[in-house]
């Protein structure tokens, strides 16, 4: 039995990737590890805003976002069986690191921070080039 790693950021493409990974796991018998990544440097500006406490910690927000994404996408019993990883770092590099020893790495074609006109987001492009395991990029809807 292997491990399928799936990047989840709450965007619709990442939820499609999660559904695809679950389908593949059902066929292969692999476990699924859902990974959400937060980067403090990207949120450090909030500590300079009035009313935001200096001890602001984005990790609980990321954990909640992952829990919400799993609850939105999967039934409660299935979601309870998913291994969850909440990791600080750069999303692309964290996913590449998590791909070590994995059967498969699954990502959506773009996440929250990608320009809609691109074919692949920066994270999906990076992991296809550097992953230590095979990669599946689940495409979203395409323009007519």
Tab-separated table of C-alpha atoms in Angstrom:
chain	number	residue	atom	x	y	z
A	1	UNK	CA	0.000	0.000	0.000
A	2	UNK	CA	1.368	3.389	-1.007
A	3	UNK	CA	0.657	7.024	-0.303
A	4	UNK	CA	-0.956	9.570	-2.617
A	5	UNK	CA	-0.120	13.168	-1.741
A	6	UNK	CA	-2.616	15.811	-2.823
A	7	UNK	CA	-2.169	19.567	-2.544
A	8	UNK	CA	-5.294	21.286	-1.209
A	9	UNK	CA	-5.699	25.044	-0.890
A	10	UNK	CA	-9.493	25.242	-0.952
A	11	UNK	CA	-9.688	26.374	-4.581
A	12	UNK	CA	-12.015	24.488	-6.920
A	13	UNK	CA	-9.091	22.987	-8.900
A	14	UNK	CA	-7.577	21.639	-5.675
A	15	UNK	CA	-10.937	20.135	-4.678
A	16	UNK	CA	-11.103	18.422	-8.087
A	17	UNK	CA	-7.586	17.111	-7.457
A	18	UNK	CA	-8.711	15.786	-4.076
A	19	UNK	CA	-11.685	13.987	-5.643
A	20	UNK	CA	-9.416	12.508	-8.322
A	21	UNK	CA	-6.883	11.364	-5.709
A	22	UNK	CA	-9.650	9.704	-3.696
A	23	UNK	CA	-10.850	7.843	-6.785
A	24	UNK	CA	-7.322	6.675	-7.548
A	25	UNK	CA	-6.820	5.573	-3.933
A	26	UNK	CA	-10.007	3.519	-4.136
A	27	UNK	CA	-8.560	1.718	-7.169
A	28	UNK	CA	-5.019	1.279	-5.860
A	29	UNK	CA	-5.570	0.827	-2.133
A	30	UNK	CA	-3.184	3.674	-1.387
A	31	UNK	CA	-3.742	6.099	1.475
A	32	UNK	CA	-4.324	9.795	0.804
A	33	UNK	CA	-2.371	12.582	2.444
A	34	UNK	CA	-3.938	16.040	2.027
A	35	UNK	CA	-1.397	18.849	2.319
A	36	UNK	CA	-2.075	22.534	2.821
A	37	UNK	CA	0.819	24.964	2.939
A	38	UNK	CA	1.002	28.375	4.524
A	39	UNK	CA	3.851	30.823	4.240
A	40	UNK	CA	4.382	33.316	7.027
A	41	UNK	CA	6.267	35.742	4.807
A	42	UNK	CA	3.182	36.023	2.614
A	43	UNK	CA	1.058	36.964	5.625
A	44	UNK	CA	3.602	38.994	7.607
A	45	UNK	CA	2.039	42.221	6.388
A	46	UNK	CA	-0.965	41.548	8.629
A	47	UNK	CA	1.115	42.174	11.739
A	48	UNK	CA	1.616	45.737	10.533
A	49	UNK	CA	-2.118	46.355	10.260
A	50	UNK	CA	-3.916	48.021	13.164
A	51	UNK	CA	-5.859	45.562	15.300
A	52	UNK	CA	-3.901	42.456	14.272
A	53	UNK	CA	-2.016	41.103	17.296
A	54	UNK	CA	1.728	40.549	16.884
A	55	UNK	CA	1.269	36.897	17.899
A	56	UNK	CA	-1.028	36.284	14.898
A	57	UNK	CA	-0.546	32.672	13.760
A	58	UNK	CA	-1.874	31.672	10.305
A	59	UNK	CA	-1.426	27.925	10.944
A	60	UNK	CA	-4.826	27.427	12.661
A	61	UNK	CA	-6.474	29.241	9.742
A	62	UNK	CA	-4.720	26.927	7.278
A	63	UNK	CA	-5.768	23.883	9.326
A	64	UNK	CA	-9.376	25.111	9.309
A	65	UNK	CA	-9.231	25.737	5.551
A	66	UNK	CA	-8.026	22.159	5.015
A	67	UNK	CA	-10.709	20.739	7.306
A	68	UNK	CA	-13.366	22.800	5.489
A	69	UNK	CA	-12.127	21.659	2.069
A	70	UNK	CA	-12.258	18.002	3.106
A	71	UNK	CA	-15.722	18.408	4.654
A	72	UNK	CA	-16.983	20.162	1.514
A	73	UNK	CA	-15.599	17.494	-0.813
A	74	UNK	CA	-15.891	14.201	1.068
A	75	UNK	CA	-18.401	12.502	3.324
A	76	UNK	CA	-17.567	12.664	7.046
A	77	UNK	CA	-16.365	9.071	7.342
A	78	UNK	CA	-14.039	9.355	4.345
A	79	UNK	CA	-12.721	12.758	5.470
A	80	UNK	CA	-11.941	11.350	8.917
A	81	UNK	CA	-9.614	8.771	7.343
A	82	UNK	CA	-7.494	11.291	5.444
A	83	UNK	CA	-4.047	12.094	6.790
A	84	UNK	CA	-3.736	15.881	7.053
A	85	UNK	CA	-0.529	17.847	6.821
A	86	UNK	CA	-0.421	21.575	7.591
A	87	UNK	CA	3.033	22.803	6.672
A	88	UNK	CA	4.760	26.175	6.745
A	89	UNK	CA	6.828	26.909	3.661
A	90	UNK	CA	6.679	27.555	-0.049
A	91	UNK	CA	3.839	25.484	-1.518
A	92	UNK	CA	5.726	24.092	-4.502
A	93	UNK	CA	8.766	23.061	-2.469
A	94	UNK	CA	6.707	21.530	0.339
A	95	UNK	CA	4.790	19.395	-2.174
A	96	UNK	CA	8.026	18.297	-3.847
A	97	UNK	CA	9.425	17.362	-0.424
A	98	UNK	CA	6.232	15.458	0.499
A	99	UNK	CA	6.445	13.555	-2.814
A	100	UNK	CA	9.508	11.690	-1.494
A	101	UNK	CA	8.409	8.069	-1.158
A	102	UNK	CA	4.897	8.763	-2.433
A	103	UNK	CA	3.194	6.678	-5.073
A	104	UNK	CA	1.761	9.792	-6.685
A	105	UNK	CA	1.518	13.572	-6.228
A	106	UNK	CA	-1.783	15.145	-7.312
A	107	UNK	CA	-2.394	18.873	-7.766
A	108	UNK	CA	-4.948	21.087	-9.447
A	109	UNK	CA	-3.901	23.047	-12.504
A	110	UNK	CA	-4.067	26.350	-10.606
A	111	UNK	CA	-4.783	27.539	-7.086
A	112	UNK	CA	-5.990	30.727	-5.487
A	113	UNK	CA	-3.054	32.882	-6.512
A	114	UNK	CA	-2.740	32.059	-10.208
A	115	UNK	CA	-3.704	34.188	-13.187
A	116	UNK	CA	-6.736	32.698	-14.941
A	117	UNK	CA	-5.135	32.990	-18.375
A	118	UNK	CA	-2.304	30.571	-17.597
A	119	UNK	CA	-2.485	26.915	-18.544
A	120	UNK	CA	-0.679	25.814	-15.382
A	121	UNK	CA	-0.142	27.600	-12.111
A	122	UNK	CA	3.355	28.156	-10.764
A	123	UNK	CA	2.984	25.376	-8.169
A	124	UNK	CA	1.716	22.757	-10.620
A	125	UNK	CA	4.420	23.700	-13.119
A	126	UNK	CA	7.144	23.456	-10.465
A	127	UNK	CA	6.037	20.088	-9.100
A	128	UNK	CA	5.822	18.529	-12.579
A	129	UNK	CA	9.473	19.447	-13.062
A	130	UNK	CA	10.844	18.559	-9.626
A	131	UNK	CA	8.633	15.928	-7.967
A	132	UNK	CA	10.242	12.795	-6.606
A	133	UNK	CA	7.184	10.761	-7.631
A	134	UNK	CA	4.864	10.662	-10.635
A	135	UNK	CA	2.565	13.705	-10.841
A	136	UNK	CA	-1.038	14.107	-11.959
A	137	UNK	CA	-2.263	17.612	-12.718
A	138	UNK	CA	-6.056	17.675	-12.657
A	139	UNK	CA	-7.338	20.235	-15.134
A	140	UNK	CA	-10.258	22.474	-14.347
A	141	UNK	CA	-12.817	23.815	-16.753
A	142	UNK	CA	-11.497	25.182	-20.018
A	143	UNK	CA	-12.884	28.142	-21.926
A	144	UNK	CA	-15.195	27.306	-24.825
